[in-house]
CSV table of N, CA, C and O in Angstrom, one decimal:
chain,number,residue,atom,x,y,z
A,1,MET,N,-27.0,-50.0,3.5
A,1,MET,CA,-27.4,-49.5,2.2
A,1,MET,C,-26.3,-48.7,1.6
A,1,MET,O,-25.9,-47.7,2.2
A,2,LYS,N,-25.9,-49.1,0.4
A,2,LYS,CA,-24.8,-48.3,-0.3
A,2,LYS,C,-25.5,-47.4,-1.3
A,2,LYS,O,-26.4,-47.8,-2.0
A,3,LEU,N,-24.9,-46.2,-1.3
A,3,LEU,CA,-25.4,-45.2,-2.2
A,3,LEU,C,-24.3,-45.0,-3.3
A,3,LEU,O,-23.2,-44.7,-3.0
A,4,LYS,N,-24.7,-45.3,-4.5
A,4,LYS,CA,-23.8,-45.1,-5.6
A,4,LYS,C,-23.9,-43.7,-6.2
A,4,LYS,O,-25.1,-43.3,-6.5
A,5,PHE,N,-22.8,-43.1,-6.4
A,5,PHE,CA,-22.8,-41.8,-7.0
A,5,PHE,C,-21.8,-41.7,-8.1
A,5,PHE,O,-20.6,-41.9,-7.9
A,6,LYS,N,-22.4,-41.6,-9.3
A,6,LYS,CA,-21.5,-41.7,-10.5
A,6,LYS,C,-21.8,-40.4,-11.3
A,6,LYS,O,-22.9,-40.1,-11.6
A,7,LEU,N,-20.7,-39.7,-11.6
A,7,LEU,CA,-20.8,-38.6,-12.5
A,7,LEU,C,-20.5,-38.9,-13.9
A,7,LEU,O,-19.5,-39.6,-14.2
A,8,GLY,N,-21.3,-38.4,-14.8
A,8,GLY,CA,-21.0,-38.6,-16.2
A,8,GLY,C,-20.1,-37.5,-16.8
A,8,GLY,O,-19.8,-36.6,-16.1
A,9,ARG,N,-19.7,-37.7,-18.0
A,9,ARG,CA,-18.8,-36.8,-18.6
A,9,ARG,C,-19.4,-35.3,-18.6
A,9,ARG,O,-18.6,-34.4,-18.3
A,10,PRO,N,-20.6,-35.1,-18.9
A,10,PRO,CA,-21.2,-33.7,-18.9
A,10,PRO,C,-21.1,-33.1,-17.5
A,10,PRO,O,-20.8,-31.9,-17.4
A,11,GLN,N,-21.4,-33.9,-16.5
A,11,GLN,CA,-21.4,-33.3,-15.1
A,11,GLN,C,-19.9,-33.0,-14.7
A,11,GLN,O,-19.7,-31.9,-14.1
A,12,ILE,N,-19.0,-33.8,-15.1
A,12,ILE,CA,-17.6,-33.5,-14.8
A,12,ILE,C,-17.1,-32.2,-15.5
A,12,ILE,O,-16.5,-31.4,-14.9
A,13,ILE,N,-17.5,-32.1,-16.7
A,13,ILE,CA,-17.1,-30.9,-17.5
A,13,ILE,C,-17.7,-29.7,-16.8
A,13,ILE,O,-17.1,-28.6,-16.7
A,14,ALA,N,-19.0,-29.8,-16.5
A,14,ALA,CA,-19.7,-28.6,-15.8
A,14,ALA,C,-19.0,-28.2,-14.5
A,14,ALA,O,-18.8,-27.1,-14.2
A,15,LEU,N,-18.6,-29.2,-13.7
A,15,LEU,CA,-17.9,-28.9,-12.4
A,15,LEU,C,-16.6,-28.3,-12.7
A,15,LEU,O,-16.2,-27.4,-11.9
A,16,VAL,N,-15.8,-28.7,-13.6
A,16,VAL,CA,-14.5,-28.2,-13.9
A,16,VAL,C,-14.7,-26.7,-14.4
A,16,VAL,O,-13.9,-25.8,-13.9
A,17,VAL,N,-15.6,-26.5,-15.3
A,17,VAL,CA,-15.9,-25.1,-15.8
A,17,VAL,C,-16.3,-24.2,-14.6
A,17,VAL,O,-15.8,-23.1,-14.4
A,18,ALA,N,-17.2,-24.7,-13.7
A,18,ALA,CA,-17.6,-23.9,-12.6
A,18,ALA,C,-16.5,-23.6,-11.7
A,18,ALA,O,-16.3,-22.5,-11.1
A,19,GLY,N,-15.6,-24.6,-11.4
A,19,GLY,CA,-14.4,-24.4,-10.6
A,19,GLY,C,-13.5,-23.3,-11.2
A,19,GLY,O,-13.0,-22.5,-10.5
A,20,LEU,N,-13.3,-23.4,-12.5
A,20,LEU,CA,-12.4,-22.4,-13.1
A,20,LEU,C,-13.0,-21.0,-13.1
A,20,LEU,O,-12.3,-20.0,-12.9
A,21,VAL,N,-14.3,-20.9,-13.2
A,21,VAL,CA,-15.0,-19.6,-13.0
A,21,VAL,C,-14.8,-19.0,-11.6
A,21,VAL,O,-14.5,-17.8,-11.5
A,22,VAL,N,-15.0,-19.8,-10.6
A,22,VAL,CA,-14.8,-19.4,-9.2
A,22,VAL,C,-13.3,-18.9,-9.0
A,22,VAL,O,-13.1,-17.9,-8.4
A,23,VAL,N,-12.4,-19.7,-9.5
A,23,VAL,CA,-11.0,-19.3,-9.3
A,23,VAL,C,-10.7,-18.0,-10.0
A,23,VAL,O,-10.0,-17.1,-9.5
A,24,ALA,N,-11.2,-17.8,-11.2
A,24,ALA,CA,-11.0,-16.6,-12.0
A,24,ALA,C,-11.6,-15.4,-11.3
A,24,ALA,O,-11.0,-14.3,-11.2
A,25,LEU,N,-12.8,-15.5,-10.7
A,25,LEU,CA,-13.4,-14.5,-9.9
A,25,LEU,C,-12.6,-14.1,-8.7
A,25,LEU,O,-12.4,-12.9,-8.4
A,26,LEU,N,-12.1,-15.1,-8.0
A,26,LEU,CA,-11.3,-14.8,-6.8
A,26,LEU,C,-10.0,-14.1,-7.1
A,26,LEU,O,-9.6,-13.2,-6.4
A,27,VAL,N,-9.3,-14.5,-8.2
A,27,VAL,CA,-8.1,-13.9,-8.6
A,27,VAL,C,-8.3,-12.4,-9.0
A,27,VAL,O,-7.6,-11.5,-8.7
A,28,SER,N,-9.4,-12.2,-9.8
A,28,SER,CA,-9.7,-10.8,-10.2
A,28,SER,C,-10.0,-9.9,-9.1
A,28,SER,O,-9.6,-8.8,-9.0
A,29,ARG,N,-10.8,-10.4,-8.1
A,29,ARG,CA,-11.1,-9.6,-6.9
A,29,ARG,C,-9.9,-9.3,-6.1
A,29,ARG,O,-9.7,-8.3,-5.5
A,30,GLY,N,-9.0,-10.3,-6.0
A,30,GLY,CA,-7.7,-10.1,-5.2
A,30,GLY,C,-6.9,-9.0,-5.9
A,30,GLY,O,-6.3,-8.2,-5.2
A,31,ARG,N,-6.8,-9.0,-7.2
A,31,ARG,CA,-6.1,-7.9,-7.9
A,31,ARG,C,-6.7,-6.5,-7.7
A,31,ARG,O,-6.0,-5.6,-7.5
A,32,ASP,N,-8.0,-6.5,-7.8
A,32,ASP,CA,-8.7,-5.2,-7.6
A,32,ASP,C,-8.5,-4.6,-6.2
A,32,ASP,O,-8.2,-3.4,-6.0
A,33,ALA,N,-8.6,-5.5,-5.2
A,33,ALA,CA,-8.5,-5.0,-3.8
A,33,ALA,C,-7.0,-4.6,-3.5
A,33,ALA,O,-6.8,-3.7,-2.7
A,34,GLY,N,-6.0,-5.3,-4.0
A,34,GLY,CA,-4.7,-5.0,-3.6
A,34,GLY,C,-4.0,-4.0,-4.5
A,34,GLY,O,-2.9,-3.5,-4.1
A,35,ASP,N,-4.5,-3.6,-5.6
A,35,ASP,CA,-3.9,-2.7,-6.5
A,35,ASP,C,-4.5,-1.3,-6.4
A,35,ASP,O,-5.3,-0.9,-7.3
A,36,GLU,N,-4.1,-0.5,-5.4
A,36,GLU,CA,-4.7,0.8,-5.2
A,36,GLU,C,-4.1,1.8,-6.2
A,36,GLU,O,-4.7,2.7,-6.6
A,37,GLY,N,-2.8,1.5,-6.6
A,37,GLY,CA,-2.2,2.4,-7.5
A,37,GLY,C,-1.5,3.6,-6.7
A,37,GLY,O,-1.7,3.6,-5.5
A,38,PRO,N,-0.9,4.5,-7.4
A,38,PRO,CA,-0.1,5.5,-6.7
A,38,PRO,C,-1.0,6.6,-6.2
A,38,PRO,O,-0.6,7.4,-5.4
A,39,GLY,N,-2.2,6.7,-6.6
A,39,GLY,CA,-3.1,7.8,-6.2
A,39,GLY,C,-2.8,9.1,-7.0
A,39,GLY,O,-1.9,9.1,-7.7
A,40,THR,N,-3.6,10.1,-6.7
A,40,THR,CA,-3.4,11.3,-7.4
A,40,THR,C,-2.6,12.3,-6.5
A,40,THR,O,-2.7,12.2,-5.3
A,41,LEU,N,-1.9,13.1,-7.1
A,41,LEU,CA,-1.0,14.0,-6.4
A,41,LEU,C,-1.7,15.3,-6.1
A,41,LEU,O,-1.7,16.2,-6.9
A,42,ASP,N,-2.4,15.4,-5.0
A,42,ASP,CA,-3.2,16.6,-4.7
A,42,ASP,C,-2.2,17.6,-3.9
A,42,ASP,O,-1.1,17.2,-3.6
A,43,ASN,N,-2.7,18.8,-3.6
A,43,ASN,CA,-1.9,19.8,-3.0
A,43,ASN,C,-1.4,19.3,-1.6
A,43,ASN,O,-0.2,19.6,-1.3
A,44,ALA,N,-2.2,18.6,-0.8
A,44,ALA,CA,-1.7,18.2,0.5
A,44,ALA,C,-0.6,17.1,0.4
A,44,ALA,O,0.3,17.1,1.2
A,45,ALA,N,-0.7,16.3,-0.6
A,45,ALA,CA,0.3,15.3,-0.8
A,45,ALA,C,1.6,15.9,-1.3
A,45,ALA,O,2.7,15.6,-0.8
A,46,VAL,N,1.5,16.9,-2.2
A,46,VAL,CA,2.7,17.7,-2.6
A,46,VAL,C,3.4,18.3,-1.4
A,46,VAL,O,4.6,18.3,-1.2
A,47,GLN,N,2.5,19.0,-0.5
A,47,GLN,CA,3.1,19.6,0.7
A,47,GLN,C,3.8,18.6,1.6
A,47,GLN,O,4.9,18.9,2.1
A,48,ALA,N,3.2,17.5,1.8
A,48,ALA,CA,3.8,16.4,2.6
A,48,ALA,C,5.1,16.0,2.0
A,48,ALA,O,6.1,15.9,2.8
A,49,CYS,N,5.2,15.7,0.7
A,49,CYS,CA,6.4,15.3,0.1
A,49,CYS,C,7.5,16.4,0.1
A,49,CYS,O,8.6,16.1,0.4
A,50,ASP,N,7.0,17.7,-0.1
A,50,ASP,CA,8.0,18.8,0.0
A,50,ASP,C,8.5,19.0,1.4
A,50,ASP,O,9.7,19.2,1.6
A,51,ASP,N,7.6,18.9,2.4
A,51,ASP,CA,8.1,19.0,3.8
A,51,ASP,C,9.1,17.9,4.1
A,51,ASP,O,10.1,18.2,4.8
A,52,PHE,N,8.8,16.7,3.7
A,52,PHE,CA,9.7,15.6,4.0
A,52,PHE,C,11.1,15.9,3.3
A,52,PHE,O,12.1,15.7,3.9
A,53,ALA,N,11.1,16.2,2.0
A,53,ALA,CA,12.3,16.4,1.3
A,53,ALA,C,13.1,17.6,1.9
A,53,ALA,O,14.4,17.5,2.0
A,54,ALA,N,12.5,18.6,2.4
A,54,ALA,CA,13.2,19.7,2.9
A,54,ALA,C,13.8,19.4,4.3
A,54,ALA,O,14.9,19.9,4.6
A,55,GLY,N,13.2,18.5,5.1
A,55,GLY,CA,13.7,18.3,6.4
A,55,GLY,C,14.4,17.0,6.6
A,55,GLY,O,15.0,16.7,7.6
A,56,GLN,N,14.4,16.1,5.6
A,56,GLN,CA,15.0,14.8,5.7
A,56,GLN,C,16.5,14.8,6.0
A,56,GLN,O,17.0,14.1,6.9
A,57,GLY,N,17.3,15.7,5.4
A,57,GLY,CA,18.7,15.8,5.6
A,57,GLY,C,19.1,16.2,7.0
A,57,GLY,O,20.1,15.7,7.5
A,58,SER,N,18.3,17.0,7.7
A,58,SER,CA,18.7,17.4,9.0
A,58,SER,C,18.0,16.6,10.1
A,58,SER,O,18.3,16.9,11.3
A,59,ALA,N,17.2,15.7,9.8
A,59,ALA,CA,16.5,14.8,10.8
A,59,ALA,C,17.4,13.7,11.2
A,59,ALA,O,17.2,12.5,10.8
A,60,ARG,N,18.4,14.0,12.1
A,60,ARG,CA,19.3,12.9,12.5
A,60,ARG,C,19.0,12.4,13.9
A,60,ARG,O,19.3,11.2,14.2
A,61,SER,N,18.5,13.2,14.8
A,61,SER,CA,18.1,12.7,16.1
A,61,SER,C,16.7,12.3,16.2
A,61,SER,O,15.9,12.6,15.3
A,62,ASN,N,16.3,11.5,17.2
A,62,ASN,CA,15.0,11.0,17.3
A,62,ASN,C,14.0,12.2,17.4
A,62,ASN,O,12.9,12.1,16.8
A,63,SER,N,14.3,13.2,18.2
A,63,SER,CA,13.4,14.4,18.3
A,63,SER,C,13.2,15.1,17.0
A,63,SER,O,12.1,15.5,16.7
A,64,ALA,N,14.3,15.2,16.2
A,64,ALA,CA,14.2,15.9,14.9
A,64,ALA,C,13.3,15.0,14.0
A,64,ALA,O,12.5,15.6,13.2
A,65,ARG,N,13.5,13.7,14.1
A,65,ARG,CA,12.7,12.9,13.2
A,65,ARG,C,11.2,12.9,13.6
A,65,ARG,O,10.4,12.9,12.7
A,66,LEU,N,11.0,12.9,14.9
A,66,LEU,CA,9.6,13.0,15.3
A,66,LEU,C,8.9,14.3,14.9
A,66,LEU,O,7.8,14.3,14.5
A,67,SER,N,9.7,15.4,15.0
A,67,SER,CA,9.2,16.7,14.6
A,67,SER,C,8.8,16.7,13.1
A,67,SER,O,7.8,17.2,12.7
A,68,LEU,N,9.8,16.2,12.3
A,68,LEU,CA,9.6,16.1,10.9
A,68,LEU,C,8.4,15.2,10.6
A,68,LEU,O,7.5,15.6,9.7
A,69,ALA,N,8.3,14.1,11.2
A,69,ALA,CA,7.2,13.1,10.9
A,69,ALA,C,5.9,13.8,11.3
A,69,ALA,O,4.9,13.6,10.6
A,70,ASP,N,5.8,14.6,12.4
A,70,ASP,CA,4.6,15.2,12.8
A,70,ASP,C,4.2,16.2,11.7
A,70,ASP,O,3.0,16.3,11.3
A,71,LYS,N,5.1,17.0,11.2
A,71,LYS,CA,4.8,18.0,10.1
A,71,LYS,C,4.3,17.3,8.9
A,71,LYS,O,3.4,17.7,8.2
A,72,VAL,N,5.0,16.3,8.5
A,72,VAL,CA,4.7,15.5,7.2
A,72,VAL,C,3.3,14.9,7.4
A,72,VAL,O,2.5,15.0,6.5
A,73,THR,N,3.0,14.3,8.5
A,73,THR,CA,1.8,13.6,8.7
A,73,THR,C,0.6,14.6,8.8
A,73,THR,O,-0.5,14.3,8.3
A,74,ALA,N,0.9,15.8,9.3
A,74,ALA,CA,-0.2,16.8,9.4
A,74,ALA,C,-0.6,17.2,8.0
A,74,ALA,O,-1.8,17.4,7.7
A,75,SER,N,0.4,17.4,7.1
A,75,SER,CA,0.1,17.7,5.7
A,75,SER,C,-0.6,16.5,5.0
A,75,SER,O,-1.6,16.7,4.3
A,76,ALA,N,-0.1,15.3,5.2
A,76,ALA,CA,-0.6,14.2,4.5
A,76,ALA,C,-2.0,13.8,4.9
A,76,ALA,O,-2.8,13.2,4.1
A,77,ALA,N,-2.3,14.1,6.2
A,77,ALA,CA,-3.7,13.8,6.7
A,77,ALA,C,-4.8,14.5,5.9
A,77,ALA,O,-5.9,14.0,5.8
A,78,LYS,N,-4.4,15.6,5.2
A,78,LYS,CA,-5.4,16.4,4.4
A,78,LYS,C,-5.5,15.9,3.0
A,78,LYS,O,-6.3,16.3,2.2
A,79,SER,N,-4.7,14.9,2.7
A,79,SER,CA,-4.6,14.4,1.3
A,79,SER,C,-5.6,13.3,1.1
A,79,SER,O,-5.9,12.5,2.0
A,80,ASP,N,-6.0,13.1,-0.2
A,80,ASP,CA,-6.8,12.0,-0.6
A,80,ASP,C,-5.9,10.9,-1.1
A,80,ASP,O,-6.4,9.8,-1.6
A,81,ASN,N,-4.6,11.0,-1.1
A,81,ASN,CA,-3.7,10.0,-1.6
A,81,ASN,C,-3.4,9.0,-0.5
A,81,ASN,O,-2.6,9.3,0.4
A,82,ASP,N,-4.0,7.9,-0.6
A,82,ASP,CA,-3.8,6.8,0.4
A,82,ASP,C,-2.3,6.4,0.6
A,82,ASP,O,-1.9,6.3,1.8
A,83,PRO,N,-1.6,6.1,-0.5
A,83,PRO,CA,-0.2,5.7,-0.2
A,83,PRO,C,0.7,6.7,0.5
A,83,PRO,O,1.4,6.4,1.4
A,84,VAL,N,0.5,8.0,0.1
A,84,VAL,CA,1.3,9.0,0.8
A,84,VAL,C,0.9,9.1,2.2
A,84,VAL,O,1.7,9.2,3.1
A,85,ARG,N,-0.4,9.1,2.5
A,85,ARG,CA,-0.9,9.3,3.8
A,85,ARG,C,-0.4,8.1,4.7
A,85,ARG,O,0.0,8.3,5.8
A,86,THR,N,-0.5,6.9,4.1
A,86,THR,CA,-0.1,5.7,4.9
A,86,THR,C,1.4,5.7,5.2
A,86,THR,O,1.8,5.4,6.3
A,87,ARG,N,2.2,6.0,4.2
A,87,ARG,CA,3.6,6.0,4.4
A,87,ARG,C,4.1,7.1,5.3
A,87,ARG,O,5.0,7.0,6.1
A,88,SER,N,3.3,8.2,5.4
A,88,SER,CA,3.6,9.3,6.3
A,88,SER,C,3.4,8.8,7.7
A,88,SER,O,4.2,9.1,8.7
A,89,MET,N,2.3,8.1,7.9
A,89,MET,CA,2.0,7.6,9.3
A,89,MET,C,3.0,6.6,9.7
A,89,MET,O,3.5,6.5,10.9
A,90,GLU,N,3.5,5.8,8.8
A,90,GLU,CA,4.5,4.8,9.1
A,90,GLU,C,5.8,5.5,9.4
A,90,GLU,O,6.6,5.1,10.3
A,91,LEU,N,6.1,6.6,8.8
A,91,LEU,CA,7.3,7.4,9.1
A,91,LEU,C,7.2,7.8,10.6
A,91,LEU,O,8.2,7.7,11.3
A,92,GLY,N,6.1,8.3,11.0
A,92,GLY,CA,5.9,8.7,12.4
A,92,GLY,C,6.1,7.6,13.4
A,92,GLY,O,6.7,7.7,14.4
A,93,ARG,N,5.6,6.4,13.0
A,93,ARG,CA,5.7,5.2,13.9
A,93,ARG,C,7.2,4.8,14.0
A,93,ARG,O,7.6,4.2,15.0
A,94,HIS,N,8.0,5.0,13.0
A,94,HIS,CA,9.4,4.5,13.0
A,94,HIS,C,10.4,5.6,13.3
A,94,HIS,O,11.6,5.3,13.2
A,95,ALA,N,9.9,6.8,13.6
A,95,ALA,CA,10.8,7.9,13.8
A,95,ALA,C,11.9,7.7,15.0
A,95,ALA,O,13.0,8.1,14.9
A,96,ASP,N,11.5,6.9,16.0
A,96,ASP,CA,12.4,6.7,17.1
A,96,ASP,C,12.8,5.3,17.3
A,96,ASP,O,13.2,4.8,18.3
A,97,GLU,N,12.8,4.5,16.2
A,97,GLU,CA,13.1,3.1,16.2
A,97,GLU,C,14.5,2.8,15.6
A,97,GLU,O,14.8,1.7,15.4
A,98,GLY,N,15.3,3.8,15.4
A,98,GLY,CA,16.7,3.6,14.9
A,98,GLY,C,16.8,4.0,13.5
A,98,GLY,O,15.8,4.2,12.7
A,99,ASN,N,18.1,4.0,13.0
A,99,ASN,CA,18.4,4.4,11.7
A,99,ASN,C,17.8,3.5,10.6
A,99,ASN,O,17.3,4.0,9.6
A,100,ALA,N,17.9,2.2,10.8
A,100,ALA,CA,17.4,1.3,9.7
A,100,ALA,C,15.9,1.4,9.5
A,100,ALA,O,15.4,1.5,8.4
A,101,ALA,N,15.1,1.5,10.6
A,101,ALA,CA,13.7,1.7,10.5
A,101,ALA,C,13.3,3.0,9.9
A,101,ALA,O,12.4,3.1,9.0
A,102,TRP,N,14.0,4.1,10.3
A,102,TRP,CA,13.8,5.4,9.7
A,102,TRP,C,14.1,5.4,8.2
A,102,TRP,O,13.3,5.9,7.4
A,103,ARG,N,15.2,4.8,7.9
A,103,ARG,CA,15.6,4.7,6.4
A,103,ARG,C,14.6,4.0,5.6
A,103,ARG,O,14.2,4.4,4.5
A,104,THR,N,14.1,2.9,6.1
A,104,THR,CA,13.1,2.1,5.4
A,104,THR,C,11.8,2.9,5.2
A,104,THR,O,11.2,2.9,4.1
A,105,ALA,N,11.3,3.5,6.3
A,105,ALA,CA,10.1,4.3,6.2
A,105,ALA,C,10.3,5.5,5.3
A,105,ALA,O,9.4,5.9,4.5
A,106,SER,N,11.5,6.2,5.3
A,106,SER,CA,11.8,7.3,4.5
A,106,SER,C,11.8,6.9,3.0
A,106,SER,O,11.2,7.6,2.2
A,107,ASN,N,12.4,5.8,2.7
A,107,ASN,CA,12.4,5.3,1.3
A,107,ASN,C,11.0,5.0,0.8
A,107,ASN,O,10.7,5.2,-0.3
A,108,ALA,N,10.2,4.4,1.7
A,108,ALA,CA,8.8,4.1,1.3
A,108,ALA,C,8.0,5.3,1.0
A,108,ALA,O,7.2,5.4,0.1
A,109,LEU,N,8.2,6.4,1.9
A,109,LEU,CA,7.5,7.6,1.6
A,109,LEU,C,8.0,8.3,0.3
A,109,LEU,O,7.2,8.7,-0.5
A,110,THR,N,9.3,8.3,0.1
A,110,THR,CA,9.8,8.9,-1.1
A,110,THR,C,9.3,8.2,-2.3
A,110,THR,O,9.0,8.8,-3.3
A,111,GLN,N,9.2,6.8,-2.2
A,111,GLN,CA,8.7,6.1,-3.4
A,111,GLN,C,7.2,6.3,-3.6
A,111,GLN,O,6.8,6.5,-4.8
A,112,ALA,N,6.4,6.5,-2.6
A,112,ALA,CA,5.0,6.8,-2.7
A,112,ALA,C,4.8,8.1,-3.4
A,112,ALA,O,4.0,8.3,-4.2
A,113,CYS,N,5.7,9.1,-3.0
A,113,CYS,CA,5.6,10.4,-3.6
A,113,CYS,C,6.0,10.4,-5.1
A,113,CYS,O,5.3,10.9,-5.9
A,114,SER,N,7.1,9.7,-5.4
A,114,SER,CA,7.5,9.5,-6.7
A,114,SER,C,6.5,8.8,-7.6
A,114,SER,O,6.2,9.2,-8.7
A,115,ASP,N,5.9,7.7,-7.1
A,115,ASP,CA,4.9,7.0,-7.8
A,115,ASP,C,3.7,7.8,-8.2
A,115,ASP,O,3.1,7.6,-9.2
A,116,ALA,N,3.4,8.8,-7.3
A,116,ALA,CA,2.2,9.6,-7.5
A,116,ALA,C,2.5,10.8,-8.5
A,116,ALA,O,1.7,11.5,-8.9
A,117,GLY,N,3.8,10.9,-8.9
A,117,GLY,CA,4.2,11.9,-9.8
A,117,GLY,C,5.0,13.1,-9.3
A,117,GLY,O,5.3,14.1,-10.0
A,118,TRP,N,5.3,13.1,-8.0
A,118,TRP,CA,6.0,14.2,-7.3
A,118,TRP,C,7.5,14.2,-7.7
A,118,TRP,O,8.1,13.1,-7.9
A,119,THR,N,8.0,15.3,-7.9
A,119,THR,CA,9.5,15.5,-8.2
A,119,THR,C,10.0,16.4,-7.2
A,119,THR,O,9.4,17.4,-6.8
A,120,ALA,N,11.2,16.2,-6.7
A,120,ALA,CA,11.9,17.0,-5.7
A,120,ALA,C,12.0,18.4,-6.2
A,120,ALA,O,12.3,18.6,-7.4
A,121,PRO,N,11.8,19.4,-5.3
A,121,PRO,CA,11.9,20.8,-5.8
A,121,PRO,C,13.3,21.2,-6.0
A,121,PRO,O,14.3,20.6,-5.6
């Protein structure tokens, strides 16, 4: 027994429109979830950014980097600014992984601070 299934023009148009609506919803949800923005610059975020700026130049050894990362992370942990808090934790994870990793994490934290509106003292 063969089953014939034939769509007419109205059904095809309805399926195309429904497909476009689904794609549009998925795209808009993806943008909303991934676009946190820079966050607000609260006092704890300012303190974390200031601490980092003050100690960045002298943090050349792994132990100095770890110490600075601990100080910055302690300040950032009190902040409601997710990007600064996240970049501070990344700074701590990369403190003893060499110059390139430290530089990358440092640049990311500095960018998160700048994006939130922080300016170097």
